[in-house]
Amino acid sequence: MSERVEVMLTEKEVDERIQAIGKQISEDYAGKQVHLVCVLKGGSFFMCELAKRITVPVSMDFMSVSSYGGGTSSSGVIRIVKDLDEPLAGKNVIVVEDIVDSGRTLSYLLKMLGDRGPASLALCTLLDKPDRRVVDVKVDYTGFSIPDEFVVGYGLDYDQRYRNLPYIGVVRFD
Ligand code: IMP
Ligand code: MG
């Protein structure tokens, strides 16, 4: 069995969309500072690109939660692998994710972060697979809504590979 990656969203499409979201966030948070919370590892590529497009003051922190094993389906098990370094109290927090799939990870995470007393809490995801939703999650900024396919690239992995692809692709097995 061989494995190949088919392009779903080109590097240019992704870059343009991130530029537009950065502009939107800069407008929505005019006069404020935003605190970006990256969900590792997948959200890291998106957050770095997004942060560069935001024109209001930005601070950043990183956390890691695990919800997936090595395969392509959700285990439903979520655990904090690395917590944030800084408190969230009084900050305008935007959680930056690579993808919202079942919504399990984000619904857990948003509840937990909300309990830490941020001034505001928003969710920004590069990709959304609405057909796969099991738990309801309010997404404030979405890069692209995509069909129910397992995607890689731009931070997203298949068994820890392909995160470095500068585009979004679908893994095909022939
Ligand atoms: P959820 O809890 O089901 O919403 O899972 C979200 C997490 O699952 C994401 O942050 C990804 O790490 C992973 N994930 C979901 N769908 C995909 C995909 O198509 N490709 C790669 N990782 C995915
Ligand atoms: Mg993720």
PDB file of N, CA and C in Angstrom, residues 23-120:
ATOM      1  N   LYS A  23      -6.431  40.442   9.854  1.00  0.00           N
ATOM      2  CA  LYS A  23      -7.005  41.781   9.695  1.00  0.00           C
ATOM      3  C   LYS A  23      -8.290  41.896  10.528  1.00  0.00           C
ATOM      4  N   GLN A  24      -9.111  40.858  10.439  1.00  0.00           N
ATOM      5  CA  GLN A  24     -10.378  40.847  11.184  1.00  0.00           C
ATOM      6  C   GLN A  24     -10.126  40.929  12.696  1.00  0.00           C
ATOM      7  N   ILE A  25      -9.194  40.134  13.185  1.00  0.00           N
ATOM      8  CA  ILE A  25      -8.869  40.144  14.626  1.00  0.00           C
ATOM      9  C   ILE A  25      -8.338  41.522  15.029  1.00  0.00           C
ATOM     10  N   SER A  26      -7.493  42.110  14.188  1.00  0.00           N
ATOM     11  CA  SER A  26      -6.931  43.439  14.488  1.00  0.00           C
ATOM     12  C   SER A  26      -8.038  44.483  14.611  1.00  0.00           C
ATOM     13  N   GLU A  27      -9.064  44.348  13.767  1.00  0.00           N
ATOM     14  CA  GLU A  27     -10.208  45.272  13.834  1.00  0.00           C
ATOM     15  C   GLU A  27     -11.061  44.991  15.073  1.00  0.00           C
ATOM     16  N   ASP A  28     -11.337  43.725  15.312  1.00  0.00           N
ATOM     17  CA  ASP A  28     -12.217  43.354  16.433  1.00  0.00           C
ATOM     18  C   ASP A  28     -11.611  43.705  17.795  1.00  0.00           C
ATOM     19  N   TYR A  29     -10.280  43.696  17.868  1.00  0.00           N
ATOM     20  CA  TYR A  29      -9.602  43.961  19.147  1.00  0.00           C
ATOM     21  C   TYR A  29      -8.878  45.312  19.136  1.00  0.00           C
ATOM     22  N   ALA A  30      -9.337  46.222  18.312  1.00  0.00           N
ATOM     23  CA  ALA A  30      -8.689  47.543  18.215  1.00  0.00           C
ATOM     24  C   ALA A  30      -8.584  48.181  19.600  1.00  0.00           C
ATOM     25  N   GLY A  31      -7.406  48.700  19.943  1.00  0.00           N
ATOM     26  CA  GLY A  31      -7.207  49.353  21.230  1.00  0.00           C
ATOM     27  C   GLY A  31      -6.941  48.396  22.381  1.00  0.00           C
ATOM     28  N   LYS A  32      -6.894  47.099  22.077  1.00  0.00           N
ATOM     29  CA  LYS A  32      -6.659  46.098  23.129  1.00  0.00           C
ATOM     30  C   LYS A  32      -5.404  45.292  22.814  1.00  0.00           C
ATOM     31  N   GLN A  33      -5.003  44.487  23.790  1.00  0.00           N
ATOM     32  CA  GLN A  33      -3.924  43.517  23.553  1.00  0.00           C
ATOM     33  C   GLN A  33      -4.542  42.131  23.492  1.00  0.00           C
ATOM     34  N   VAL A  34      -4.094  41.327  22.561  1.00  0.00           N
ATOM     35  CA  VAL A  34      -4.608  39.947  22.503  1.00  0.00           C
ATOM     36  C   VAL A  34      -3.545  38.971  23.012  1.00  0.00           C
ATOM     37  N   HIS A  35      -4.037  37.925  23.663  1.00  0.00           N
ATOM     38  CA  HIS A  35      -3.155  36.887  24.198  1.00  0.00           C
ATOM     39  C   HIS A  35      -3.481  35.594  23.450  1.00  0.00           C
ATOM     40  N   LEU A  36      -2.586  35.218  22.544  1.00  0.00           N
ATOM     41  CA  LEU A  36      -2.837  34.027  21.733  1.00  0.00           C
ATOM     42  C   LEU A  36      -2.381  32.784  22.491  1.00  0.00           C
ATOM     43  N   VAL A  37      -3.265  31.799  22.560  1.00  0.00           N
ATOM     44  CA  VAL A  37      -2.939  30.526  23.198  1.00  0.00           C
ATOM     45  C   VAL A  37      -2.899  29.449  22.127  1.00  0.00           C
ATOM     46  N   CYS A  38      -1.716  28.945  21.911  1.00  0.00           N
ATOM     47  CA  CYS A  38      -1.522  27.935  20.873  1.00  0.00           C
ATOM     48  C   CYS A  38      -1.718  26.549  21.448  1.00  0.00           C
ATOM     49  N   VAL A  39      -2.514  25.746  20.754  1.00  0.00           N
ATOM     50  CA  VAL A  39      -2.643  24.346  21.143  1.00  0.00           C
ATOM     51  C   VAL A  39      -1.638  23.554  20.300  1.00  0.00           C
ATOM     52  N   LEU A  40      -0.602  23.075  21.001  1.00  0.00           N
ATOM     53  CA  LEU A  40       0.493  22.339  20.336  1.00  0.00           C
ATOM     54  C   LEU A  40       0.043  20.946  19.927  1.00  0.00           C
ATOM     55  N   LYS A  41       0.711  20.278  18.983  1.00  0.00           N
ATOM     56  CA  LYS A  41       1.687  20.933  18.153  1.00  0.00           C
ATOM     57  C   LYS A  41       1.054  21.558  16.939  1.00  0.00           C
ATOM     58  N   GLY A  42      -0.129  21.035  16.593  1.00  0.00           N
ATOM     59  CA  GLY A  42      -0.772  21.393  15.325  1.00  0.00           C
ATOM     60  C   GLY A  42      -1.010  22.874  15.111  1.00  0.00           C
ATOM     61  N   GLY A  43      -1.344  23.600  16.196  1.00  0.00           N
ATOM     62  CA  GLY A  43      -1.708  25.006  16.034  1.00  0.00           C
ATOM     63  C   GLY A  43      -0.516  25.937  15.822  1.00  0.00           C
ATOM     64  N   SER A  44       0.702  25.395  15.962  1.00  0.00           N
ATOM     65  CA  SER A  44       1.877  26.271  16.000  1.00  0.00           C
ATOM     66  C   SER A  44       2.157  26.984  14.681  1.00  0.00           C
ATOM     67  N   PHE A  45       2.039  26.287  13.586  1.00  0.00           N
ATOM     68  CA  PHE A  45       2.323  26.908  12.279  1.00  0.00           C
ATOM     69  C   PHE A  45       1.313  28.028  12.015  1.00  0.00           C
ATOM     70  N   PHE A  46       0.050  27.720  12.259  1.00  0.00           N
ATOM     71  CA  PHE A  46      -1.029  28.692  12.049  1.00  0.00           C
ATOM     72  C   PHE A  46      -0.838  29.890  12.968  1.00  0.00           C
ATOM     73  N   MET A  47      -0.538  29.647  14.254  1.00  0.00           N
ATOM     74  CA  MET A  47      -0.424  30.767  15.182  1.00  0.00           C
ATOM     75  C   MET A  47       0.717  31.701  14.808  1.00  0.00           C
ATOM     76  N   CYS A  48       1.840  31.169  14.405  1.00  0.00           N
ATOM     77  CA  CYS A  48       2.974  32.030  14.031  1.00  0.00           C
ATOM     78  C   CYS A  48       2.614  32.910  12.841  1.00  0.00           C
ATOM     79  N   GLU A  49       1.990  32.317  11.836  1.00  0.00           N
ATOM     80  CA  GLU A  49       1.607  33.095  10.651  1.00  0.00           C
ATOM     81  C   GLU A  49       0.545  34.132  11.004  1.00  0.00           C
ATOM     82  N   LEU A  50      -0.421  33.707  11.820  1.00  0.00           N
ATOM     83  CA  LEU A  50      -1.507  34.603  12.214  1.00  0.00           C
ATOM     84  C   LEU A  50      -0.968  35.778  13.027  1.00  0.00           C
ATOM     85  N   ALA A  51      -0.094  35.480  13.988  1.00  0.00           N
ATOM     86  CA  ALA A  51       0.455  36.523  14.869  1.00  0.00           C
ATOM     87  C   ALA A  51       1.139  37.616  14.047  1.00  0.00           C
ATOM     88  N   LYS A  52       1.802  37.208  12.957  1.00  0.00           N
ATOM     89  CA  LYS A  52       2.510  38.179  12.111  1.00  0.00           C
ATOM     90  C   LYS A  52       1.568  39.139  11.394  1.00  0.00           C
ATOM     91  N   ARG A  53       0.306  38.726  11.261  1.00  0.00           N
ATOM     92  CA  ARG A  53      -0.688  39.549  10.544  1.00  0.00           C
ATOM     93  C   ARG A  53      -1.528  40.411  11.475  1.00  0.00           C
ATOM     94  N   ILE A  54      -1.365  40.247  12.789  1.00  0.00           N
ATOM     95  CA  ILE A  54      -2.173  41.006  13.746  1.00  0.00           C
ATOM     96  C   ILE A  54      -1.435  42.292  14.098  1.00  0.00           C
ATOM     97  N   THR A  55      -2.137  43.407  14.020  1.00  0.00           N
ATOM     98  CA  THR A  55      -1.474  44.705  14.198  1.00  0.00           C
ATOM     99  C   THR A  55      -1.668  45.299  15.602  1.00  0.00           C
ATOM    100  N   VAL A  56      -2.562  44.726  16.425  1.00  0.00           N
ATOM    101  CA  VAL A  56      -2.655  45.169  17.823  1.00  0.00           C
ATOM    102  C   VAL A  56      -1.576  44.413  18.613  1.00  0.00           C
ATOM    103  N   PRO A  57      -1.221  44.873  19.842  1.00  0.00           N
ATOM    104  CA  PRO A  57      -0.194  44.171  20.611  1.00  0.00           C
ATOM    105  C   PRO A  57      -0.587  42.711  20.892  1.00  0.00           C
ATOM    106  N   VAL A  58       0.397  41.841  20.757  1.00  0.00           N
ATOM    107  CA  VAL A  58       0.153  40.403  20.891  1.00  0.00           C
ATOM    108  C   VAL A  58       1.099  39.800  21.924  1.00  0.00           C
ATOM    109  N   SER A  59       0.566  38.952  22.815  1.00  0.00           N
ATOM    110  CA  SER A  59       1.419  38.087  23.623  1.00  0.00           C
ATOM    111  C   SER A  59       0.981  36.653  23.323  1.00  0.00           C
ATOM    112  N   MET A  60       1.845  35.696  23.646  1.00  0.00           N
ATOM    113  CA  MET A  60       1.575  34.311  23.241  1.00  0.00           C
ATOM    114  C   MET A  60       1.934  33.329  24.343  1.00  0.00           C
ATOM    115  N   ASP A  61       1.177  32.256  24.399  1.00  0.00           N
ATOM    116  CA  ASP A  61       1.524  31.159  25.300  1.00  0.00           C
ATOM    117  C   ASP A  61       1.144  29.842  24.609  1.00  0.00           C
ATOM    118  N   PHE A  62       1.651  28.762  25.150  1.00  0.00           N
ATOM    119  CA  PHE A  62       1.496  27.465  24.478  1.00  0.00           C
ATOM    120  C   PHE A  62       1.024  26.406  25.453  1.00  0.00           C
ATOM    121  N   MET A  63       0.137  25.544  24.982  1.00  0.00           N
ATOM    122  CA  MET A  63      -0.211  24.388  25.802  1.00  0.00           C
ATOM    123  C   MET A  63      -0.391  23.165  24.920  1.00  0.00           C
ATOM    124  N   SER A  64      -0.341  22.023  25.550  1.00  0.00           N
ATOM    125  CA  SER A  64      -0.458  20.797  24.785  1.00  0.00           C
ATOM    126  C   SER A  64      -1.454  19.866  25.459  1.00  0.00           C
ATOM    127  N   VAL A  65      -2.439  19.431  24.696  1.00  0.00           N
ATOM    128  CA  VAL A  65      -3.383  18.438  25.202  1.00  0.00           C
ATOM    129  C   VAL A  65      -3.362  17.255  24.248  1.00  0.00           C
ATOM    130  N   SER A  66      -3.622  16.097  24.765  1.00  0.00           N
ATOM    131  CA  SER A  66      -3.595  14.961  23.865  1.00  0.00           C
ATOM    132  C   SER A  66      -4.990  14.365  23.750  1.00  0.00           C
ATOM    133  N   SER A  67      -5.434  14.164  22.530  1.00  0.00           N
ATOM    134  CA  SER A  67      -6.750  13.553  22.320  1.00  0.00           C
ATOM    135  C   SER A  67      -6.686  12.444  21.281  1.00  0.00           C
ATOM    136  N   TYR A  68      -5.552  12.340  20.608  1.00  0.00           N
ATOM    137  CA  TYR A  68      -5.440  11.359  19.535  1.00  0.00           C
ATOM    138  C   TYR A  68      -4.265  10.430  19.744  1.00  0.00           C
ATOM    139  N   GLY A  69      -4.398   9.195  19.328  1.00  0.00           N
ATOM    140  CA  GLY A  69      -3.259   8.282  19.290  1.00  0.00           C
ATOM    141  C   GLY A  69      -2.554   8.435  17.957  1.00  0.00           C
ATOM    142  N   GLY A  70      -2.023   7.369  17.453  1.00  0.00           N
ATOM    143  CA  GLY A  70      -1.279   7.462  16.196  1.00  0.00           C
ATOM    144  C   GLY A  70      -2.148   7.362  14.961  1.00  0.00           C
ATOM    145  N   GLY A  71      -3.420   7.059  15.097  1.00  0.00           N
ATOM    146  CA  GLY A  71      -4.255   6.800  13.925  1.00  0.00           C
ATOM    147  C   GLY A  71      -5.007   8.013  13.439  1.00  0.00           C
ATOM    148  N   THR A  72      -6.159   7.791  12.826  1.00  0.00           N
ATOM    149  CA  THR A  72      -6.908   8.890  12.236  1.00  0.00           C
ATOM    150  C   THR A  72      -8.255   9.114  12.909  1.00  0.00           C
ATOM    151  N   SER A  73      -8.521   8.462  14.055  1.00  0.00           N
ATOM    152  CA  SER A  73      -9.818   8.692  14.702  1.00  0.00           C
ATOM    153  C   SER A  73      -9.643   9.094  16.163  1.00  0.00           C
ATOM    154  N   SER A  74     -10.618   9.845  16.672  1.00  0.00           N
ATOM    155  CA  SER A  74     -10.533  10.377  18.033  1.00  0.00           C
ATOM    156  C   SER A  74     -10.664   9.272  19.062  1.00  0.00           C
ATOM    157  N   SER A  75      -9.809   9.343  20.096  1.00  0.00           N
ATOM    158  CA  SER A  75      -9.907   8.368  21.178  1.00  0.00           C
ATOM    159  C   SER A  75     -10.917   8.840  22.221  1.00  0.00           C
ATOM    160  N   GLY A  76     -11.205  10.169  22.216  1.00  0.00           N
ATOM    161  CA  GLY A  76     -12.107  10.730  23.205  1.00  0.00           C
ATOM    162  C   GLY A  76     -11.420  10.957  24.546  1.00  0.00           C
ATOM    163  N   VAL A  77     -10.168  10.565  24.643  1.00  0.00           N
ATOM    164  CA  VAL A  77      -9.419  10.755  25.883  1.00  0.00           C
ATOM    165  C   VAL A  77      -8.592  12.028  25.769  1.00  0.00           C
ATOM    166  N   ILE A  78      -8.804  12.947  26.727  1.00  0.00           N
ATOM    167  CA  ILE A  78      -8.097  14.224  26.675  1.00  0.00           C
ATOM    168  C   ILE A  78      -7.317  14.435  27.952  1.00  0.00           C
ATOM    169  N   ARG A  79      -6.059  14.803  27.791  1.00  0.00           N
ATOM    170  CA  ARG A  79      -5.254  15.049  28.994  1.00  0.00           C
ATOM    171  C   ARG A  79      -4.322  16.217  28.711  1.00  0.00           C
ATOM    172  N   ILE A  80      -4.024  17.033  29.758  1.00  0.00           N
ATOM    173  CA  ILE A  80      -3.098  18.150  29.584  1.00  0.00           C
ATOM    174  C   ILE A  80      -1.676  17.619  29.666  1.00  0.00           C
ATOM    175  N   VAL A  81      -0.956  17.811  28.591  1.00  0.00           N
ATOM    176  CA  VAL A  81       0.426  17.350  28.542  1.00  0.00           C
ATOM    177  C   VAL A  81       1.355  18.474  28.984  1.00  0.00           C
ATOM    178  N   LYS A  82       1.033  19.694  28.560  1.00  0.00           N
ATOM    179  CA  LYS A  82       1.797  20.868  28.979  1.00  0.00           C
ATOM    180  C   LYS A  82       0.825  22.014  29.213  1.00  0.00           C
ATOM    181  N   ASP A  83       0.854  22.578  30.401  1.00  0.00           N
ATOM    182  CA  ASP A  83      -0.059  23.685  30.706  1.00  0.00           C
ATOM    183  C   ASP A  83       0.591  25.020  30.329  1.00  0.00           C
ATOM    184  N   LEU A  84      -0.214  26.087  30.349  1.00  0.00           N
ATOM    185  CA  LEU A  84       0.281  27.421  30.036  1.00  0.00           C
ATOM    186  C   LEU A  84       1.299  27.879  31.077  1.00  0.00           C
ATOM    187  N   ASP A  85       2.193  28.787  30.658  1.00  0.00           N
ATOM    188  CA  ASP A  85       3.167  29.355  31.599  1.00  0.00           C
ATOM    189  C   ASP A  85       2.564  30.517  32.385  1.00  0.00           C
ATOM    190  N   GLU A  86       1.648  31.252  31.744  1.00  0.00           N
ATOM    191  CA  GLU A  86       1.135  32.495  32.339  1.00  0.00           C
ATOM    192  C   GLU A  86      -0.332  32.367  32.736  1.00  0.00           C
ATOM    193  N   PRO A  87      -0.758  33.115  33.766  1.00  0.00           N
ATOM    194  CA  PRO A  87      -2.200  33.148  34.089  1.00  0.00           C
ATOM    195  C   PRO A  87      -2.983  33.878  33.002  1.00  0.00           C
ATOM    196  N   LEU A  88      -4.288  33.610  32.920  1.00  0.00           N
ATOM    197  CA  LEU A  88      -5.117  34.231  31.879  1.00  0.00           C
ATOM    198  C   LEU A  88      -5.968  35.381  32.409  1.00  0.00           C
ATOM    199  N   ALA A  89      -5.970  35.580  33.721  1.00  0.00           N
ATOM    200  CA  ALA A  89      -6.856  36.568  34.339  1.00  0.00           C
ATOM    201  C   ALA A  89      -6.711  37.935  33.687  1.00  0.00           C
ATOM    202  N   GLY A  90      -7.845  38.487  33.266  1.00  0.00           N
ATOM    203  CA  GLY A  90      -7.894  39.831  32.699  1.00  0.00           C
ATOM    204  C   GLY A  90      -7.426  39.938  31.262  1.00  0.00           C
ATOM    205  N   LYS A  91      -7.008  38.841  30.649  1.00  0.00           N
ATOM    206  CA  LYS A  91      -6.480  38.911  29.275  1.00  0.00           C
ATOM    207  C   LYS A  91      -7.559  38.622  28.234  1.00  0.00           C
ATOM    208  N   ASN A  92      -7.347  39.202  27.040  1.00  0.00           N
ATOM    209  CA  ASN A  92      -8.228  38.903  25.909  1.00  0.00           C
ATOM    210  C   ASN A  92      -7.632  37.715  25.165  1.00  0.00           C
ATOM    211  N   VAL A  93      -8.123  36.541  25.541  1.00  0.00           N
ATOM    212  CA  VAL A  93      -7.510  35.302  25.074  1.00  0.00           C
ATOM    213  C   VAL A  93      -8.153  34.835  23.770  1.00  0.00           C
ATOM    214  N   ILE A  94      -7.298  34.454  22.833  1.00  0.00           N
ATOM    215  CA  ILE A  94      -7.771  33.778  21.619  1.00  0.00           C
ATOM    216  C   ILE A  94      -7.041  32.441  21.540  1.00  0.00           C
ATOM    217  N   VAL A  95      -7.812  31.368  21.620  1.00  0.00           N
ATOM    218  CA  VAL A  95      -7.241  30.033  21.491  1.00  0.00           C
ATOM    219  C   VAL A  95      -7.070  29.749  19.997  1.00  0.00           C
ATOM    220  N   VAL A  96      -5.861  29.357  19.627  1.00  0.00           N
ATOM    221  CA  VAL A  96      -5.569  29.114  18.209  1.00  0.00           C
ATOM    222  C   VAL A  96      -5.341  27.622  17.993  1.00  0.00           C
ATOM    223  N   GLU A  97      -6.204  27.034  17.185  1.00  0.00           N
ATOM    224  CA  GLU A  97      -6.176  25.589  16.947  1.00  0.00           C
ATOM    225  C   GLU A  97      -5.953  25.308  15.476  1.00  0.00           C
ATOM    226  N   ASP A  98      -5.476  24.116  15.201  1.00  0.00           N
ATOM    227  CA  ASP A  98      -5.341  23.708  13.805  1.00  0.00           C
ATOM    228  C   ASP A  98      -6.690  23.296  13.215  1.00  0.00           C
ATOM    229  N   ILE A  99      -7.449  22.496  13.995  1.00  0.00           N
ATOM    230  CA  ILE A  99      -8.692  21.953  13.433  1.00  0.00           C
ATOM    231  C   ILE A  99      -9.679  21.624  14.545  1.00  0.00           C
ATOM    232  N   VAL A 100     -10.952  21.878  14.286  1.00  0.00           N
ATOM    233  CA  VAL A 100     -12.006  21.411  15.185  1.00  0.00           C
ATOM    234  C   VAL A 100     -12.705  20.265  14.473  1.00  0.00           C
ATOM    235  N   ASP A 101     -12.644  19.111  15.103  1.00  0.00           N
ATOM    236  CA  ASP A 101     -13.161  17.887  14.489  1.00  0.00           C
ATOM    237  C   ASP A 101     -14.411  17.476  15.276  1.00  0.00           C
ATOM    238  N   SER A 102     -14.279  16.558  16.229  1.00  0.00           N
ATOM    239  CA  SER A 102     -15.445  16.186  17.047  1.00  0.00           C
ATOM    240  C   SER A 102     -15.840  17.338  17.972  1.00  0.00           C
ATOM    241  N   GLY A 103     -14.874  18.189  18.312  1.00  0.00           N
ATOM    242  CA  GLY A 103     -15.126  19.289  19.238  1.00  0.00           C
ATOM    243  C   GLY A 103     -14.811  18.916  20.684  1.00  0.00           C
ATOM    244  N   ARG A 104     -14.451  17.679  20.915  1.00  0.00           N
ATOM    245  CA  ARG A 104     -14.202  17.212  22.291  1.00  0.00           C
ATOM    246  C   ARG A 104     -13.056  17.977  22.945  1.00  0.00           C
ATOM    247  N   THR A 105     -11.948  18.101  22.222  1.00  0.00           N
ATOM    248  CA  THR A 105     -10.763  18.764  22.767  1.00  0.00           C
ATOM    249  C   THR A 105     -11.090  20.202  23.140  1.00  0.00           C
ATOM    250  N   LEU A 106     -11.702  20.912  22.207  1.00  0.00           N
ATOM    251  CA  LEU A 106     -11.959  22.336  22.407  1.00  0.00           C
ATOM    252  C   LEU A 106     -13.013  22.603  23.456  1.00  0.00           C
ATOM    253  N   SER A 107     -14.029  21.784  23.533  1.00  0.00           N
ATOM    254  CA  SER A 107     -15.074  22.063  24.519  1.00  0.00           C
ATOM    255  C   SER A 107     -14.484  21.898  25.922  1.00  0.00           C
ATOM    256  N   TYR A 108     -13.640  20.916  26.093  1.00  0.00           N
ATOM    257  CA  TYR A 108     -12.965  20.690  27.376  1.00  0.00           C
ATOM    258  C   TYR A 108     -12.024  21.847  27.689  1.00  0.00           C
ATOM    259  N   LEU A 109     -11.228  22.192  26.689  1.00  0.00           N
ATOM    260  CA  LEU A 109     -10.206  23.223  26.858  1.00  0.00           C
ATOM    261  C   LEU A 109     -10.810  24.595  27.125  1.00  0.00           C
ATOM    262  N   LEU A 110     -11.853  24.950  26.377  1.00  0.00           N
ATOM    263  CA  LEU A 110     -12.457  26.279  26.539  1.00  0.00           C
ATOM    264  C   LEU A 110     -13.085  26.424  27.918  1.00  0.00           C
ATOM    265  N   LYS A 111     -13.681  25.343  28.385  1.00  0.00           N
ATOM    266  CA  LYS A 111     -14.286  25.393  29.716  1.00  0.00           C
ATOM    267  C   LYS A 111     -13.193  25.612  30.761  1.00  0.00           C
ATOM    268  N   MET A 112     -12.110  24.863  30.629  1.00  0.00           N
ATOM    269  CA  MET A 112     -11.009  24.964  31.583  1.00  0.00           C
ATOM    270  C   MET A 112     -10.365  26.353  31.559  1.00  0.00           C
ATOM    271  N   LEU A 113     -10.146  26.896  30.373  1.00  0.00           N
ATOM    272  CA  LEU A 113      -9.509  28.211  30.257  1.00  0.00           C
ATOM    273  C   LEU A 113     -10.456  29.318  30.715  1.00  0.00           C
ATOM    274  N   GLY A 114     -11.753  29.132  30.452  1.00  0.00           N
ATOM    275  CA  GLY A 114     -12.759  30.102  30.884  1.00  0.00           C
ATOM    276  C   GLY A 114     -12.795  30.240  32.400  1.00  0.00           C
ATOM    277  N   ASP A 115     -12.531  29.151  33.093  1.00  0.00           N
ATOM    278  CA  ASP A 115     -12.513  29.158  34.559  1.00  0.00           C
ATOM    279  C   ASP A 115     -11.335  29.946  35.138  1.00  0.00           C
ATOM    280  N   ARG A 116     -10.367  30.296  34.284  1.00  0.00           N
ATOM    281  CA  ARG A 116      -9.192  31.033  34.769  1.00  0.00           C
ATOM    282  C   ARG A 116      -9.367  32.551  34.711  1.00  0.00           C
ATOM    283  N   GLY A 117     -10.581  32.986  34.383  1.00  0.00           N
ATOM    284  CA  GLY A 117     -10.922  34.405  34.481  1.00  0.00           C
ATOM    285  C   GLY A 117     -10.373  35.343  33.424  1.00  0.00           C
ATOM    286  N   PRO A 118     -10.310  34.925  32.151  1.00  0.00           N
ATOM    287  CA  PRO A 118      -9.884  35.879  31.116  1.00  0.00           C
ATOM    288  C   PRO A 118     -10.922  36.983  30.937  1.00  0.00           C
ATOM    289  N   ALA A 119     -10.485  38.168  30.456  1.00  0.00           N
ATOM    290  CA  ALA A 119     -11.434  39.247  30.171  1.00  0.00           C
ATOM    291  C   ALA A 119     -12.372  38.808  29.050  1.00  0.00           C
ATOM    292  N   SER A 120     -11.823  38.085  28.068  1.00  0.00           N
ATOM    293  CA  SER A 120     -12.633  37.519  26.988  1.00  0.00           C
ATOM    294  C   SER A 120     -11.937  36.256  26.497  1.00  0.00           C
TER     295      SER A 120
END
